Amino acid sequence: EKTRLDALVMERLSFSPRIADIYGFCSTSIMTEPLPGEILKEAVPTERVIAREELVDKEDVVPKNPYTPTEKIEMALEMAEALADLHGFKDGIIVHDDLDLGQYLRTRD
């Protein structure tokens, strides 16, 4: 059922440049436009959850990923704009109940 709902949302939001275009749907799969991959592998280079204490650098700032501060702000803005497309949908608010970084996919454009 979740796959069907995701497909429906993607179809309804096909106007948005921030939501992946859907090409097809079958009960357990969704076919979308080609995307380069999850940003999770680059933005959070770990296979485990980072504890809050580990994010506090003791003496100097240690980058946790290869992005510059400007790139991080741009990426955060893109993510917020995608959420705004969901929340501002003209036929009613779309709520995403399991949002996490691994669900954001980023293309060159």
PDB file of C-alpha atoms in Angstrom:
ATOM      1  CA  GLU A   1       0.000   0.000   0.000  1.00  0.00           C
ATOM      2  CA  LYS A   2       2.872   2.394   0.760  1.00  0.00           C
ATOM      3  CA  THR A   3       4.327   1.856  -2.707  1.00  0.00           C
ATOM      4  CA  ARG A   4       0.967   2.664  -4.301  1.00  0.00           C
ATOM      5  CA  LEU A   5       0.635   5.830  -2.213  1.00  0.00           C
ATOM      6  CA  ASP A   6       4.195   6.914  -3.057  1.00  0.00           C
ATOM      7  CA  ALA A   7       3.432   6.381  -6.755  1.00  0.00           C
ATOM      8  CA  LEU A   8       0.240   8.430  -6.473  1.00  0.00           C
ATOM      9  CA  VAL A   9       2.046  11.302  -4.745  1.00  0.00           C
ATOM     10  CA  MET A  10       4.830  11.272  -7.345  1.00  0.00           C
ATOM     11  CA  GLU A  11       2.269  11.352 -10.146  1.00  0.00           C
ATOM     12  CA  ARG A  12       0.324  14.214  -8.583  1.00  0.00           C
ATOM     13  CA  LEU A  13       3.527  16.206  -8.013  1.00  0.00           C
ATOM     14  CA  SER A  14       5.024  15.607 -11.466  1.00  0.00           C
ATOM     15  CA  PHE A  15       4.889  19.383 -12.045  1.00  0.00           C
ATOM     16  CA  SER A  16       7.572  19.920  -9.398  1.00  0.00           C
ATOM     17  CA  PRO A  17      11.219  19.968 -10.473  1.00  0.00           C
ATOM     18  CA  ARG A  18      12.061  18.793  -6.930  1.00  0.00           C
ATOM     19  CA  ILE A  19      10.027  15.560  -7.011  1.00  0.00           C
ATOM     20  CA  ALA A  20      11.249  12.637  -9.148  1.00  0.00           C
ATOM     21  CA  ASP A  21       9.163  11.989 -12.263  1.00  0.00           C
ATOM     22  CA  ILE A  22       7.370   8.651 -12.200  1.00  0.00           C
ATOM     23  CA  TYR A  23       7.401   6.549 -15.373  1.00  0.00           C
ATOM     24  CA  GLY A  24       5.554   3.495 -14.133  1.00  0.00           C
ATOM     25  CA  PHE A  25       4.190   1.626 -11.145  1.00  0.00           C
ATOM     26  CA  CYS A  26       3.612  -2.029 -10.327  1.00  0.00           C
ATOM     27  CA  SER A  27       2.413  -3.299  -6.956  1.00  0.00           C
ATOM     28  CA  THR A  28       5.901  -3.522  -5.425  1.00  0.00           C
ATOM     29  CA  SER A  29       7.988  -1.149  -7.567  1.00  0.00           C
ATOM     30  CA  ILE A  30       8.107   2.369  -8.935  1.00  0.00           C
ATOM     31  CA  MET A  31      10.045   3.287 -12.068  1.00  0.00           C
ATOM     32  CA  THR A  32      11.364   6.856 -12.008  1.00  0.00           C
ATOM     33  CA  GLU A  33      13.553   9.056 -14.115  1.00  0.00           C
ATOM     34  CA  PRO A  34      17.222   8.060 -13.913  1.00  0.00           C
ATOM     35  CA  LEU A  35      18.871   9.532 -10.818  1.00  0.00           C
ATOM     36  CA  PRO A  36      22.560   9.439  -9.907  1.00  0.00           C
ATOM     37  CA  GLY A  37      22.056   7.933  -6.447  1.00  0.00           C
ATOM     38  CA  GLU A  38      21.360   8.702  -2.840  1.00  0.00           C
ATOM     39  CA  ILE A  39      23.125  11.670  -1.301  1.00  0.00           C
ATOM     40  CA  LEU A  40      23.152   9.753   1.971  1.00  0.00           C
ATOM     41  CA  LYS A  41      26.390   8.010   0.965  1.00  0.00           C
ATOM     42  CA  GLU A  42      28.108  11.372   0.492  1.00  0.00           C
ATOM     43  CA  ALA A  43      26.389  13.572   3.065  1.00  0.00           C
ATOM     44  CA  VAL A  44      26.634  11.144   5.975  1.00  0.00           C
ATOM     45  CA  PRO A  45      29.589   8.841   5.290  1.00  0.00           C
ATOM     46  CA  THR A  46      28.721   6.162   7.815  1.00  0.00           C
ATOM     47  CA  GLU A  47      26.604   3.043   7.950  1.00  0.00           C
ATOM     48  CA  ARG A  48      25.406   3.725  11.463  1.00  0.00           C
ATOM     49  CA  VAL A  49      23.573   6.494  13.232  1.00  0.00           C
ATOM     50  CA  ILE A  50      25.926   9.150  14.569  1.00  0.00           C
ATOM     51  CA  ALA A  51      25.391   9.844  18.264  1.00  0.00           C
ATOM     52  CA  ARG A  52      24.817  13.474  19.222  1.00  0.00           C
ATOM     53  CA  GLU A  53      27.989  13.471  21.317  1.00  0.00           C
ATOM     54  CA  GLU A  54      30.052  12.456  18.271  1.00  0.00           C
ATOM     55  CA  LEU A  55      28.886  15.523  16.355  1.00  0.00           C
ATOM     56  CA  VAL A  56      30.510  17.873  18.866  1.00  0.00           C
ATOM     57  CA  ASP A  57      34.083  18.541  17.861  1.00  0.00           C
ATOM     58  CA  LYS A  58      36.270  19.146  20.914  1.00  0.00           C
ATOM     59  CA  GLU A  59      38.919  21.536  19.580  1.00  0.00           C
ATOM     60  CA  ASP A  60      38.584  22.081  15.840  1.00  0.00           C
ATOM     61  CA  VAL A  61      35.783  21.483  13.351  1.00  0.00           C
ATOM     62  CA  VAL A  62      36.165  18.111  11.655  1.00  0.00           C
ATOM     63  CA  PRO A  63      34.101  17.899   8.425  1.00  0.00           C
ATOM     64  CA  LYS A  64      31.713  14.961   8.394  1.00  0.00           C
ATOM     65  CA  ASN A  65      31.330  15.067   4.576  1.00  0.00           C
ATOM     66  CA  PRO A  66      32.975  16.626   1.483  1.00  0.00           C
ATOM     67  CA  TYR A  67      30.510  19.531   1.071  1.00  0.00           C
ATOM     68  CA  THR A  68      31.358  23.198   1.597  1.00  0.00           C
ATOM     69  CA  PRO A  69      29.146  25.265   3.928  1.00  0.00           C
ATOM     70  CA  THR A  70      27.562  26.930   0.867  1.00  0.00           C
ATOM     71  CA  GLU A  71      26.769  23.559  -0.722  1.00  0.00           C
ATOM     72  CA  LYS A  72      25.223  22.372   2.545  1.00  0.00           C
ATOM     73  CA  ILE A  73      22.977  25.450   2.733  1.00  0.00           C
ATOM     74  CA  GLU A  74      21.957  25.016  -0.928  1.00  0.00           C
ATOM     75  CA  MET A  75      21.165  21.343  -0.316  1.00  0.00           C
ATOM     76  CA  ALA A  76      19.120  22.173   2.802  1.00  0.00           C
ATOM     77  CA  LEU A  77      17.174  24.783   0.815  1.00  0.00           C
ATOM     78  CA  GLU A  78      16.451  22.254  -1.955  1.00  0.00           C
ATOM     79  CA  MET A  79      15.186  19.770   0.638  1.00  0.00           C
ATOM     80  CA  ALA A  80      12.988  22.421   2.275  1.00  0.00           C
ATOM     81  CA  GLU A  81      11.563  23.403  -1.122  1.00  0.00           C
ATOM     82  CA  ALA A  82      10.714  19.768  -1.876  1.00  0.00           C
ATOM     83  CA  LEU A  83       8.905  19.515   1.463  1.00  0.00           C
ATOM     84  CA  ALA A  84       7.090  22.775   0.664  1.00  0.00           C
ATOM     85  CA  ASP A  85       5.827  21.164  -2.550  1.00  0.00           C
ATOM     86  CA  LEU A  86       4.388  18.300  -0.491  1.00  0.00           C
ATOM     87  CA  HIS A  87       2.918  20.497   2.219  1.00  0.00           C
ATOM     88  CA  GLY A  88       1.575  23.099  -0.206  1.00  0.00           C
ATOM     89  CA  PHE A  89      -0.128  20.660  -2.599  1.00  0.00           C
ATOM     90  CA  LYS A  90      -3.272  22.366  -3.979  1.00  0.00           C
ATOM     91  CA  ASP A  91      -5.527  19.351  -3.381  1.00  0.00           C
ATOM     92  CA  GLY A  92      -4.466  18.998   0.259  1.00  0.00           C
ATOM     93  CA  ILE A  93      -1.374  18.704   2.395  1.00  0.00           C
ATOM     94  CA  ILE A  94       0.733  15.614   1.808  1.00  0.00           C
ATOM     95  CA  VAL A  95       2.431  14.378   4.971  1.00  0.00           C
ATOM     96  CA  HIS A  96       5.505  12.141   4.788  1.00  0.00           C
ATOM     97  CA  ASP A  97       5.667  10.045   7.956  1.00  0.00           C
ATOM     98  CA  ASP A  98       9.117   8.467   7.610  1.00  0.00           C
ATOM     99  CA  LEU A  99      11.303  11.178   6.155  1.00  0.00           C
ATOM    100  CA  ASP A 100      15.063  10.774   6.452  1.00  0.00           C
ATOM    101  CA  LEU A 101      18.172  11.891   4.572  1.00  0.00           C
ATOM    102  CA  GLY A 102      18.377   8.678   2.547  1.00  0.00           C
ATOM    103  CA  GLN A 103      15.114   9.517   0.789  1.00  0.00           C
ATOM    104  CA  TYR A 104      16.545  12.619  -0.872  1.00  0.00           C
ATOM    105  CA  LEU A 105      17.984  12.024  -4.305  1.00  0.00           C
ATOM    106  CA  ARG A 106      19.866  14.751  -6.086  1.00  0.00           C
ATOM    107  CA  THR A 107      20.387  15.345  -9.802  1.00  0.00           C
ATOM    108  CA  ARG A 108      22.822  17.721 -11.489  1.00  0.00           C
ATOM    109  CA  ASP A 109      20.006  20.111 -12.419  1.00  0.00           C
TER     110      ASP A 109
END
